[in-house]
Tab-separated table of C-alpha atoms and ligand atoms in Angstrom:
chain	number	residue	atom	x	y	z
J	1	MET	CA	0.130	0.338	-0.080
J	2	VAL	CA	1.350	3.808	-0.922
J	3	LEU	CA	0.380	6.200	1.555
J	4	ILE	CA	0.444	9.534	0.025
J	5	THR	CA	0.932	12.172	2.745
J	6	THR	CA	-0.749	15.514	2.612
J	7	ALA	CA	-0.352	18.765	4.625
J	8	ALA	CA	-3.808	18.014	6.194
J	9	ASP	CA	-2.751	14.790	7.721
J	10	SER	CA	0.645	16.070	8.615
J	11	GLY	CA	2.205	12.508	8.171
J	12	GLU	CA	0.509	11.206	11.123
J	13	SER	CA	-0.581	8.107	8.635
J	14	LEU	CA	3.171	7.246	8.302
J	15	HIS	CA	3.867	7.124	11.976
J	16	SER	CA	3.738	3.372	13.780
J	17	THR	CA	0.043	2.812	15.610
J	18	PHE	CA	2.073	3.415	18.841
J	19	ALA	CA	4.118	6.540	18.094
J	20	SER	CA	1.139	8.787	16.693
J	21	ARG	CA	0.145	11.486	19.015
J	22	TYR	CA	-3.254	10.198	19.553
J	23	VAL	CA	-2.188	7.316	21.466
J	24	GLN	CA	0.416	9.377	23.273
J	25	LYS	CA	-1.887	11.839	24.810
J	26	PRO	CA	-3.843	11.300	28.295
J	27	LEU	CA	-7.285	9.874	27.260
J	28	PRO	CA	-10.396	12.165	27.659
J	29	ARG	CA	-12.281	10.973	30.432
J	30	PHE	CA	-14.693	13.536	31.704
J	31	LYS	CA	-15.364	16.210	28.902
J	32	MET	CA	-15.781	15.437	25.381
J	33	PRO	CA	-12.735	16.379	23.535
J	34	GLU	CA	-12.732	19.340	21.335
J	35	ALA	CA	-11.203	18.065	17.773
J	36	GLU	CA	-11.835	14.736	16.017
J	37	ILE	CA	-9.193	11.907	15.684
J	38	PRO	CA	-9.040	9.208	13.218
J	39	ARG	CA	-10.853	6.103	13.420
J	40	GLU	CA	-7.977	3.515	13.751
J	41	ALA	CA	-6.658	5.981	16.793
J	42	ALA	CA	-9.867	5.881	18.383
J	43	TYR	CA	-10.207	2.043	17.775
J	44	GLN	CA	-6.785	1.534	18.858
J	45	ILE	CA	-7.300	3.344	22.046
J	46	ILE	CA	-10.389	2.054	22.928
J	47	SER	CA	-9.634	-1.455	22.287
J	48	ASP	CA	-6.650	-1.446	24.369
J	49	GLU	CA	-8.031	-0.144	27.181
J	50	LEU	CA	-10.184	-2.911	27.153
J	51	MET	CA	-7.684	-5.583	27.573
J	52	LEU	CA	-7.719	-5.000	30.857
J	53	ASP	CA	-10.994	-6.332	31.523
J	54	GLY	CA	-11.252	-9.961	32.633
J	55	ASN	CA	-11.836	-12.883	29.855
J	56	PRO	CA	-15.575	-13.370	29.983
J	57	ARG	CA	-14.898	-17.090	29.472
J	58	LEU	CA	-13.027	-17.360	32.752
J	59	ASN	CA	-15.793	-15.510	34.495
J	60	LEU	CA	-17.364	-17.995	36.606
J	61	ALA	CA	-19.347	-15.474	38.491
J	62	SER	CA	-22.006	-15.002	35.708
J	63	PHE	CA	-24.931	-17.306	34.622
J	64	VAL	CA	-24.806	-15.348	31.318
J	65	THR	CA	-23.799	-16.542	27.773
J	66	THR	CA	-20.092	-16.223	26.865
J	67	TRP	CA	-19.772	-17.891	23.477
J	68	MET	CA	-22.271	-18.409	20.471
J	69	GLU	CA	-21.322	-20.057	16.974
J	70	PRO	CA	-19.877	-18.016	14.604
J	71	GLU	CA	-22.982	-18.341	12.154
J	72	CYS	CA	-24.953	-16.522	14.857
J	73	ASP	CA	-22.360	-13.914	15.572
J	74	ARG	CA	-22.835	-13.135	11.888
J	75	LEU	CA	-26.403	-13.131	12.077
J	76	ILE	CA	-26.155	-10.673	15.087
J	77	MET	CA	-23.705	-8.599	13.389
J	78	ALA	CA	-26.216	-8.411	10.330
J	79	SER	CA	-29.010	-7.027	12.760
J	80	LEU	CA	-27.295	-4.728	14.758
J	81	ASN	CA	-28.909	-1.832	12.812
J	82	LYS	CA	-32.312	-3.099	12.938
J	83	ASN	CA	-34.815	-1.937	15.739
J	84	TYR	CA	-36.922	-4.243	17.196
J	85	VAL	CA	-39.749	-2.052	17.656
J	86	ASP	CA	-40.408	-1.189	14.078
J	87	MET	CA	-42.522	-4.108	13.470
J	88	ASP	CA	-43.935	-2.787	10.248
J	89	GLU	CA	-40.321	-2.325	8.737
J	90	TYR	CA	-39.203	-5.637	10.466
J	91	PRO	CA	-42.162	-7.974	10.094
J	92	VAL	CA	-39.916	-11.346	10.021
J	93	THR	CA	-38.067	-10.146	13.036
J	94	THR	CA	-41.579	-9.650	14.836
J	95	GLU	CA	-42.575	-13.174	13.325
J	96	LEU	CA	-39.447	-14.712	15.099
J	97	GLN	CA	-40.068	-13.267	18.327
J	98	ASN	CA	-43.601	-14.683	18.289
J	99	ARG	CA	-42.197	-17.850	17.252
J	100	CYS	CA	-39.846	-18.102	20.331
J	101	VAL	CA	-42.663	-17.092	22.706
J	102	ASN	CA	-44.779	-19.732	21.457
J	103	MET	CA	-42.003	-22.807	21.758
J	104	ILE	CA	-41.255	-21.377	25.235
J	105	ALA	CA	-44.700	-21.451	26.252
J	106	HIS	CA	-44.862	-25.083	24.671
J	107	LEU	CA	-41.807	-25.974	26.721
J	108	LEU	CA	-43.440	-24.662	29.877
J	109	HIS	CA	-46.539	-26.330	29.260
J	110	ALA	CA	-48.559	-23.564	28.913
J	111	PRO	CA	-52.239	-24.749	28.345
J	112	ILE	CA	-52.500	-23.861	24.705
J	113	GLY	CA	-53.458	-25.852	21.412
J	114	ASP	CA	-50.881	-26.121	18.811
J	115	GLU	CA	-52.085	-23.674	16.343
J	116	GLU	CA	-53.089	-21.151	19.408
J	117	ALA	CA	-50.936	-17.931	20.244
J	118	ALA	CA	-49.187	-18.124	23.332
J	119	VAL	CA	-48.832	-14.991	25.812
J	120	GLY	CA	-45.841	-13.625	26.464
J	121	MET	CA	-42.932	-11.361	25.142
J	122	GLY	CA	-39.216	-10.894	24.670
J	123	THR	CA	-37.662	-8.664	26.683
J	124	VAL	CA	-34.226	-7.343	27.632
J	125	GLY	CA	-33.737	-9.941	30.252
J	126	SER	CA	-35.709	-11.649	33.180
J	127	SER	CA	-35.329	-7.964	35.144
J	128	GLU	CA	-37.649	-6.633	32.611
J	129	ALA	CA	-39.820	-9.799	32.394
J	130	ILE	CA	-39.980	-9.712	36.207
J	131	MET	CA	-41.249	-5.947	36.249
J	132	LEU	CA	-44.124	-6.782	33.878
J	133	ALA	CA	-45.113	-10.029	35.548
J	134	GLY	CA	-45.244	-8.324	38.989
J	135	LEU	CA	-47.240	-5.041	37.573
J	136	ALA	CA	-49.724	-7.685	35.941
J	137	PHE	CA	-50.434	-9.140	39.438
J	138	LYS	CA	-50.532	-5.646	40.957
J	139	THR	CA	-52.800	-4.838	38.572
J	140	ARG	CA	-55.261	-7.727	39.050
J	141	TRP	CA	-55.231	-7.364	42.523
J	142	GLN	CA	-55.958	-3.493	42.202
J	143	LYS	CA	-58.943	-4.179	39.983
J	144	LYS	CA	-60.430	-6.792	42.239
J	145	ARG	CA	-60.114	-4.266	45.460
J	146	ARG	CA	-61.527	-1.335	43.607
J	147	ALA	CA	-64.673	-3.553	42.408
J	148	GLN	CA	-64.909	-4.716	46.175
J	149	GLY	CA	-64.745	-1.021	46.897
J	150	ARG	CA	-61.585	-1.556	49.278
J	151	SER	CA	-58.018	-0.359	49.806
J	152	ILE	CA	-55.304	-0.462	47.231
J	153	LEU	CA	-52.595	0.840	49.430
J	154	SER	CA	-50.679	-1.954	50.738
J	155	PRO	CA	-49.986	-4.702	48.171
J	156	ASN	CA	-47.271	-7.352	49.087
J	157	ILE	CA	-45.303	-10.396	47.477
J	158	VAL	CA	-43.954	-13.021	49.556
J	159	ILE	CA	-40.716	-14.321	48.225
J	160	GLY	CA	-37.537	-16.213	49.674
J	161	ALA	CA	-34.745	-14.358	51.135
J	162	ASN	CA	-32.629	-15.714	48.570
J	163	LEU	CA	-34.140	-13.427	45.742
J	164	GLN	CA	-32.242	-11.819	43.182
J	165	VAL	CA	-31.858	-7.576	43.505
J	166	CYS	CA	-34.772	-7.315	40.534
J	167	TRP	CA	-37.138	-7.944	42.896
J	168	GLU	CA	-36.127	-5.354	45.337
J	169	LYS	CA	-35.978	-3.025	42.461
J	170	PHE	CA	-39.673	-3.960	41.590
J	171	ALA	CA	-40.669	-3.605	45.067
J	172	ARG	CA	-39.281	-0.119	45.063
J	173	TYR	CA	-40.248	1.451	41.894
J	174	PHE	CA	-43.474	-0.036	42.110
J	175	GLU	CA	-44.345	0.224	45.621
J	176	VAL	CA	-45.019	-3.351	46.684
J	177	GLU	CA	-43.955	-4.639	50.052
J	178	LEU	CA	-41.643	-7.827	49.860
J	179	LYS	CA	-42.376	-10.174	52.646
J	180	GLU	CA	-39.159	-12.055	52.837
J	181	VAL	CA	-38.986	-15.901	54.062
J	182	LYS	CA	-36.191	-16.048	55.965
J	183	LEU	CA	-33.375	-18.782	55.264
J	184	VAL	CA	-31.554	-20.814	58.057
J	185	GLU	CA	-27.911	-22.166	57.825
J	186	GLY	CA	-28.459	-25.657	56.095
J	187	CYS	CA	-31.493	-24.578	54.014
J	188	TYR	CA	-30.882	-21.930	51.476
J	189	VAL	CA	-33.795	-21.789	49.871
J	190	MET	CA	-37.499	-20.617	50.183
J	191	ASP	CA	-39.458	-23.206	52.773
J	192	PRO	CA	-43.151	-23.390	50.943
J	193	ALA	CA	-44.671	-23.738	54.561
J	194	LYS	CA	-43.253	-20.693	55.868
J	195	ALA	CA	-44.040	-18.799	52.772
J	196	VAL	CA	-47.847	-20.134	52.815
J	197	GLU	CA	-47.793	-19.121	56.497
J	198	MET	CA	-46.660	-15.576	55.736
J	199	VAL	CA	-49.441	-14.801	53.165
J	200	ASP	CA	-52.447	-12.416	53.752
J	201	ASP	CA	-55.350	-10.896	52.137
J	202	ASP	CA	-52.904	-8.235	50.623
J	203	THR	CA	-50.342	-10.580	49.015
J	204	ILE	CA	-50.461	-10.268	45.026
J	205	CYS	CA	-48.485	-13.397	44.476
J	206	VAL	CA	-45.718	-15.644	45.795
J	207	VAL	CA	-42.254	-15.897	43.852
J	208	SER	CA	-40.884	-19.395	43.828
J	209	ILE	CA	-37.144	-19.300	42.325
J	210	LEU	CA	-36.474	-22.028	39.896
J	211	GLY	CA	-32.325	-21.870	40.270
J	212	SER	CA	-31.378	-19.762	43.126
J	213	THR	CA	-29.020	-17.080	42.475
J	214	LEU	CA	-26.892	-17.662	45.527
J	215	THR	CA	-26.475	-21.857	45.312
J	216	GLY	CA	-28.486	-22.859	41.969
J	217	GLU	CA	-30.848	-25.044	44.106
J	218	PHE	CA	-34.635	-25.223	42.929
J	219	GLU	CA	-37.393	-24.360	45.238
J	220	ASP	CA	-40.340	-26.903	45.624
J	221	VAL	CA	-42.971	-25.175	43.370
J	222	GLN	CA	-45.212	-28.187	43.333
J	223	LEU	CA	-45.209	-28.116	47.285
J	224	LEU	CA	-46.080	-24.660	47.235
J	225	ASN	CA	-48.870	-24.900	44.601
J	226	GLN	CA	-50.367	-27.767	47.085
J	227	LEU	CA	-50.148	-25.921	50.133
J	228	LEU	CA	-51.261	-22.630	48.713
J	229	SER	CA	-54.081	-24.318	47.044
J	230	GLU	CA	-55.288	-25.445	50.494
J	231	LYS	CA	-54.766	-21.939	52.068
J	232	ASN	CA	-56.952	-20.310	49.213
J	233	ALA	CA	-59.834	-22.969	49.850
J	234	GLN	CA	-59.872	-22.034	53.506
J	235	THR	CA	-59.463	-18.495	53.068
J	236	GLY	CA	-61.545	-17.706	49.837
J	237	TRP	CA	-58.390	-15.919	48.387
J	238	ASP	CA	-57.000	-16.780	44.763
J	239	ILE	CA	-53.305	-16.139	45.239
J	240	PRO	CA	-51.196	-16.944	42.361
J	241	ILE	CA	-47.680	-18.355	42.063
J	242	HIS	CA	-44.978	-16.510	39.943
J	243	VAL	CA	-41.576	-18.884	39.049
J	244	ASP	CA	-38.801	-16.921	38.477
J	245	ALA	CA	-37.031	-19.237	36.609
J	246	ALA	CA	-34.159	-16.897	34.893
J	247	SER	CA	-31.729	-19.932	34.733
J	248	GLY	CA	-34.010	-23.160	35.791
J	249	GLY	CA	-36.513	-22.686	32.659
J	250	PHE	CA	-34.158	-23.636	30.294
J	251	ILE	CA	-32.509	-26.345	32.367
J	252	ALA	CA	-35.551	-28.173	34.023
J	253	PRO	CA	-37.333	-29.094	30.520
J	254	PHE	CA	-34.391	-30.601	29.634
J	255	ILE	CA	-32.582	-32.366	32.654
J	256	TYR	CA	-35.794	-33.011	34.876
J	257	PRO	CA	-38.534	-33.302	32.564
J	258	GLU	CA	-40.899	-34.903	34.816
J	259	LEU	CA	-40.246	-32.417	37.536
J	260	GLU	CA	-43.512	-30.236	37.713
J	261	TRP	CA	-42.858	-26.753	38.248
J	262	ASP	CA	-44.314	-24.885	35.560
J	263	PHE	CA	-47.947	-24.055	33.725
J	264	ARG	CA	-48.450	-27.836	34.804
J	265	LEU	CA	-49.355	-26.601	38.684
J	266	PRO	CA	-52.742	-24.571	38.252
J	267	LEU	CA	-51.707	-21.703	40.361
J	268	VAL	CA	-48.528	-20.701	38.246
J	269	LYS	CA	-49.736	-17.563	36.343
J	270	SER	CA	-46.504	-16.365	35.228
J	271	ILE	CA	-42.965	-17.373	34.641
J	272	ASN	CA	-39.312	-15.681	33.526
J	273	VAL	CA	-36.883	-16.943	31.837
J	274	SER	CA	-33.415	-15.525	30.745
J	275	GLY	CA	-32.745	-16.130	27.181
J	276	HIS	CA	-29.088	-15.053	28.320
J	277	LYS	CA	-28.515	-17.512	30.467
J	278	TYR	CA	-29.168	-21.181	29.823
J	279	GLY	CA	-31.404	-20.060	26.961
J	280	LEU	CA	-27.818	-19.751	25.351
J	281	VAL	CA	-27.883	-16.065	23.858
J	282	TYR	CA	-25.604	-13.436	24.637
J	283	PRO	CA	-27.125	-10.724	27.058
J	284	GLY	CA	-30.042	-8.642	26.093
J	285	VAL	CA	-32.508	-11.136	26.123
J	286	GLY	CA	-35.211	-12.439	28.570
J	287	TRP	CA	-38.740	-13.830	28.164
J	288	ALA	CA	-42.030	-13.207	29.996
J	289	LEU	CA	-44.877	-15.672	29.864
J	290	TRP	CA	-48.404	-15.615	31.116
J	291	ARG	CA	-50.500	-18.834	31.292
J	292	CYS	CA	-53.461	-17.409	29.329
J	293	LYS	CA	-54.728	-14.277	28.123
J	294	GLU	CA	-57.012	-13.731	31.581
J	295	ASP	CA	-53.851	-13.505	33.537
J	296	LEU	CA	-52.489	-10.430	31.705
J	297	PRO	CA	-54.585	-7.610	32.279
J	298	GLU	CA	-55.508	-6.193	29.229
J	299	GLU	CA	-54.961	-2.347	30.170
J	300	LEU	CA	-51.465	-2.927	30.514
J	301	ILE	CA	-51.370	-4.151	26.909
J	302	PHE	CA	-50.759	-1.573	23.831
J	303	HIS	CA	-51.865	-2.582	20.524
J	304	ILE	CA	-49.978	-2.031	17.434
J	305	ASN	CA	-51.107	-3.148	13.956
J	306	TYR	CA	-49.183	-4.356	11.411
J	307	LEU	CA	-49.802	-6.071	8.367
J	308	GLY	CA	-53.311	-6.478	9.352
J	309	SER	CA	-52.815	-8.447	12.595
J	310	ASP	CA	-52.735	-7.487	16.212
J	311	GLN	CA	-49.532	-7.256	17.679
J	312	PRO	CA	-49.752	-6.361	21.518
J	313	SER	CA	-47.126	-4.666	23.217
J	314	PHE	CA	-46.435	-4.553	26.926
J	315	THR	CA	-42.843	-3.922	27.685
J	316	LEU	CA	-40.862	-1.022	29.629
J	317	ASN	CA	-39.018	0.291	27.034
J	318	PHE	CA	-39.711	1.098	23.049
J	319	SER	CA	-36.580	0.630	20.929
J	320	ARG	CA	-34.060	-2.102	21.239
J	321	GLY	CA	-31.769	-3.981	18.990
J	322	SER	CA	-33.230	-7.035	17.172
J	323	SER	CA	-29.908	-9.673	17.144
J	324	GLN	CA	-30.506	-11.136	20.205
J	325	ILE	CA	-34.244	-12.163	19.221
J	326	ILE	CA	-32.951	-13.308	16.122
J	327	ALA	CA	-29.947	-15.223	18.058
J	328	GLN	CA	-32.813	-16.820	20.217
J	329	TYR	CA	-34.595	-18.439	17.152
J	330	TYR	CA	-30.794	-19.530	15.903
J	331	GLN	CA	-30.435	-21.518	18.743
J	332	PHE	CA	-33.833	-22.844	19.043
J	333	ILE	CA	-33.875	-24.336	15.515
J	334	ARG	CA	-30.335	-24.877	15.197
J	335	LEU	CA	-30.271	-27.016	18.827
J	336	GLY	CA	-33.497	-28.176	19.056
J	337	PHE	CA	-34.761	-29.978	22.259
J	338	GLU	CA	-31.803	-32.829	21.629
J	339	GLY	CA	-29.082	-30.114	21.510
J	340	TYR	CA	-29.957	-28.093	24.525
J	341	LYS	CA	-30.257	-31.686	26.377
J	342	ASN	CA	-26.922	-32.697	25.305
J	343	ILE	CA	-25.533	-29.364	25.994
J	344	LEU	CA	-27.108	-29.276	29.764
J	345	GLU	CA	-26.132	-32.807	30.278
J	346	ASN	CA	-22.114	-31.849	29.651
J	347	CYS	CA	-22.527	-28.781	32.006
J	348	MET	CA	-24.194	-30.980	34.800
J	349	ALA	CA	-21.357	-33.723	34.043
J	350	ASN	CA	-18.563	-31.102	34.366
J	351	ALA	CA	-20.324	-29.480	37.424
J	352	ARG	CA	-20.392	-33.057	38.885
J	353	ALA	CA	-16.520	-33.626	38.073
J	354	LEU	CA	-15.838	-30.169	39.641
J	355	ARG	CA	-17.680	-30.810	42.811
J	356	GLU	CA	-15.983	-34.019	43.260
J	357	GLY	CA	-12.665	-32.452	42.719
J	358	ILE	CA	-13.392	-29.713	44.944
J	359	ALA	CA	-14.520	-31.999	47.859
J	360	ASP	CA	-11.660	-34.175	47.116
J	361	THR	CA	-9.589	-31.074	48.585
J	362	GLY	CA	-10.903	-31.892	51.945
J	363	LYS	CA	-11.127	-28.416	52.488
J	364	PHE	CA	-14.473	-27.443	51.443
J	365	LYS	CA	-18.208	-28.262	52.211
J	366	ILE	CA	-20.382	-28.170	49.234
J	367	LEU	CA	-23.535	-26.345	49.708
J	368	SER	CA	-25.107	-26.770	45.950
J	369	LYS	CA	-27.273	-29.603	45.757
J	370	GLU	CA	-27.674	-32.051	43.009
J	371	ARG	CA	-31.146	-30.881	41.443
J	372	GLY	CA	-30.517	-27.665	40.526
J	373	ALA	CA	-28.574	-25.364	38.143
J	374	PRO	CA	-25.099	-26.362	37.206
J	375	VAL	CA	-23.171	-24.569	39.891
J	376	VAL	CA	-20.995	-25.538	42.428
J	377	ALA	CA	-21.510	-23.455	45.792
J	378	PHE	CA	-18.809	-24.292	48.786
J	379	SER	CA	-17.781	-22.942	52.096
J	380	LEU	CA	-14.493	-23.548	53.833
J	381	ILE	CA	-14.662	-26.201	56.402
J	382	ASP	CA	-12.220	-24.161	58.499
J	383	SER	CA	-11.777	-20.418	57.956
J	384	SER	CA	-9.856	-19.752	61.246
J	385	LYS	CA	-6.657	-18.947	59.184
J	386	TYR	CA	-7.760	-17.985	55.631
J	387	THR	CA	-11.272	-16.963	54.306
J	388	VAL	CA	-13.344	-17.790	50.971
J	389	PHE	CA	-12.310	-13.920	49.871
J	390	ASP	CA	-8.544	-14.811	49.995
J	391	ILE	CA	-8.995	-17.828	47.909
J	392	SER	CA	-11.102	-15.945	45.408
J	393	GLU	CA	-8.364	-13.176	45.358
J	394	GLY	CA	-5.780	-16.258	45.048
J	395	LEU	CA	-7.591	-17.325	42.197
J	396	ARG	CA	-7.988	-14.272	40.226
J	397	ARG	CA	-4.213	-14.448	40.275
J	398	TYR	CA	-4.560	-17.371	37.834
J	399	GLY	CA	-7.378	-15.457	35.958
J	400	TRP	CA	-10.143	-16.977	37.295
J	401	ILE	CA	-13.066	-14.917	38.211
J	402	VAL	CA	-14.740	-16.716	41.071
J	403	PRO	CA	-17.373	-14.601	43.347
J	404	ALA	CA	-16.884	-14.945	47.334
J	405	TYR	CA	-20.083	-13.564	49.529
J	406	THR	CA	-22.238	-14.500	52.832
J	407	MET	CA	-25.409	-15.600	52.563
J	408	PRO	CA	-28.363	-12.920	53.456
J	409	ALA	CA	-29.521	-12.131	56.561
J	410	ASP	CA	-30.234	-14.973	59.147
J	411	ALA	CA	-27.470	-16.902	57.482
J	412	SER	CA	-25.070	-14.461	56.839
J	413	ASP	CA	-22.258	-16.187	59.322
J	414	VAL	CA	-21.950	-18.413	55.973
J	415	ALA	CA	-19.388	-17.036	53.415
J	416	LEU	CA	-19.124	-19.100	50.264
J	417	LEU	CA	-17.630	-19.358	46.811
J	418	ARG	CA	-19.743	-20.218	43.531
J	419	VAL	CA	-18.476	-21.274	40.056
J	420	VAL	CA	-21.581	-21.552	37.294
J	421	ILE	CA	-20.863	-24.151	34.850
J	422	ARG	CA	-21.651	-22.916	31.475
J	423	GLU	CA	-21.726	-24.334	28.060
J	424	ASP	CA	-18.380	-23.121	27.285
J	425	PHE	CA	-16.515	-24.554	30.514
J	426	SER	CA	-14.794	-27.384	29.321
J	427	ARG	CA	-13.747	-30.417	31.795
J	428	GLY	CA	-10.378	-29.535	31.083
J	429	LEU	CA	-11.058	-26.318	32.558
J	430	ALA	CA	-12.734	-27.864	35.414
J	431	GLU	CA	-9.456	-30.180	36.017
J	432	ARG	CA	-7.438	-26.948	35.846
J	433	LEU	CA	-9.302	-24.961	38.636
J	434	VAL	CA	-9.500	-27.830	40.544
J	435	SER	CA	-5.360	-27.924	40.332
J	436	HIS	CA	-5.341	-24.171	41.016
J	437	LEU	CA	-7.735	-24.095	43.983
J	438	SER	CA	-5.558	-26.524	45.480
J	439	ALA	CA	-2.360	-24.578	44.820
J	440	VAL	CA	-3.883	-21.758	46.496
J	441	VAL	CA	-5.308	-23.559	49.461
J	442	ALA	CA	-1.541	-24.814	50.048
J	443	GLU	CA	-0.034	-21.403	49.569
J	444	LEU	CA	-2.564	-19.822	51.868
J	445	GLY	CA	-2.306	-22.724	54.256
J	446	ALA	CA	1.558	-22.396	54.168
J	447	ALA	CA	1.231	-18.424	54.909
J	448	PRO	CA	1.385	-17.291	58.525
J	449	GLY	CA	-2.105	-16.483	60.080
J	450	ARG	CA	-2.807	-12.903	58.985
J	451	THR	CA	-5.888	-12.641	61.458
J	452	ALA	CA	-4.114	-14.498	64.334
J	453	THR	CA	-1.047	-12.122	64.079
J	454	ALA	CA	-2.827	-9.226	63.487
J	455	ALA	CA	-4.377	-10.021	66.913
J	456	HIS	CA	-0.889	-10.476	68.250
J	457	LEU	CA	0.382	-7.115	67.194
J	458	ALA	CA	-2.925	-5.298	68.195
J	459	ALA	CA	-2.756	-6.887	71.981
J	460	GLY	CA	1.113	-5.848	71.972
J	461	GLU	CA	2.298	-9.523	72.390
J	462	GLU	CA	5.824	-10.306	72.104
J	463	GLY	CA	7.179	-11.651	69.078
J	464	GLY	CA	4.026	-9.831	67.004
J	465	GLU	CA	6.611	-7.581	64.931
J	466	ALA	CA	8.803	-10.330	63.870
J	467	ALA	CA	5.795	-12.136	63.024
J	468	ALA	CA	4.288	-9.239	60.731
J	469	GLU	CA	7.602	-8.999	59.186
J	470	GLU	CA	7.699	-12.623	58.485
J	471	ILE	CA	4.115	-12.475	56.918
J	472	ALA	CA	5.255	-9.416	54.693
J	473	THR	CA	8.247	-11.517	53.244
J	474	PHE	CA	5.851	-14.558	52.673
J	475	TRP	CA	3.616	-12.465	50.815
J	476	ARG	CA	6.196	-10.334	48.812
J	477	ARG	CA	7.996	-13.721	47.552
J	478	LEU	CA	4.452	-15.146	46.559
J	479	ALA	CA	3.946	-11.863	44.490
J	480	HIS	CA	7.187	-12.353	42.892
J	481	ARG	CA	6.509	-16.031	42.127
J	482	ARG	CA	3.380	-15.522	40.386
J	483	LYS	CA	4.518	-12.528	38.290
J	484	THR	CA	7.620	-14.746	37.254
J	485	SER	CA	5.370	-18.081	36.464
J	486	GLY	CA	2.739	-16.027	34.517
J	487	VAL	CA	-0.863	-16.665	34.290
J	488	CYS	CA	-1.834	-19.774	32.274
Y	1	PLP	C1	-30.277	-13.506	36.547
Y	1	PLP	C2	-31.623	-13.868	37.726
Y	1	PLP	C3	-32.397	-12.573	37.731
Y	1	PLP	C4	-32.218	-11.515	36.699
Y	1	PLP	O1	-31.890	-11.510	35.318
Y	1	PLP	P1	-31.521	-10.854	34.210
Y	1	PLP	O2	-31.836	-11.636	33.031
Y	1	PLP	O3	-30.200	-10.778	34.367
Y	1	PLP	O4	-32.166	-9.662	34.158
Y	1	PLP	C5	-33.487	-12.722	38.295
Y	1	PLP	N1	-33.811	-14.208	39.174
Y	1	PLP	C6	-32.997	-14.920	39.090
Y	1	PLP	C7	-33.200	-16.366	39.929
Y	1	PLP	C8	-31.732	-14.711	38.510
Y	1	PLP	O5	-30.936	-15.695	38.705
């Protein structure tokens, strides 16, 4: 290529990438810069800075998809400029979303005939789907109350304290009280009997979580349905159930087809699932499904007519990208039931292998249950010398992102680590993670106890300073060894 330099570009294009003045200057952070820069420079600056982000594939903290097939990546790139809301202009995309809704409704046993349209819509994620489902329950309750000439001021939702933060957002944004069923040590999901004890005349729904964020465990929706039916019969109430199946909605149908947790249970009126978790699509898609038309109050729906047919719209935002919807449809037809089942069985097998490897170290107690999402949650048997937070930090130096956290109130003495197994987490990576975990534990075990020595120092005990020096040397050496051995 011949570069022709003009006065206007003052020779910029002749500089090597990293010698150009754009790359040498400090980056604009707060104020928009005055002048333009060449596109290559903008690209270079930003992609360099992004190198410091973690590697998504090693991010074991997240349920959200980090890998898709290159053919699907192509479809996504090709539809980046399509606004999903323009249903007139992109009727095919709209049609694909409707097909997805119907496929999911059938998967979740919605009581609809083969040719009948399912009730539901694509959202940005489970959070938006939950806002919509919660609003539908609230509106339904208020309508009934108004008809009875009674107060509509104090609606509540009964839910386990293992709830995901989006429920707290719903409660605050839409003024609904959350009545949390407390967890106890040893049981980290909602107890259906306790939940049913807590419902009252103002309860708009009970939420059951299929795939607890904390441990991946499935709650017993079937028992909840039974106990709540009994309560409704005794009291004359008609309190419904919503299932937050953000992760479990795309696991249970394939791995536990016999497990009744979905629309097979009569009180389950709505369900949310995250397309971007085990629906196997990149972030930006979720699904809200209702049992039937009667469960979605008409006044919440806005009707858009396109090509002679009625397109109901019930979403919080207007414009959004179409790519994720198209990608969801790709996964459905590319994988089919068989493909999803294979991928999930593989995830479960890898979770089992990881669980065994972690248990074999002899240092950890496994908190996640066999039945649930492919998640391994584990706590330290003995955390007097080092904690799960030290382990999380230690693993980070090998490149792994494994979060450490404490359980919610009433079980907050329990601190744990959690690994989420996704499609792209192979057996080889699982084995490597176990060996790095063992290495981190061995290093921490050999280290002089940080907490114990801090206590010595604080108490002014003899030998405290020498011990502190010894510790400092240990950590310095460790850091040096890591730096020189590199990260694999
Ligand atoms: C991830 C998750 C959510 C939130 O879903 P997004 O799709 O990230 O908005 C809600 N509930 C549960 C149980 C989850 O795991």
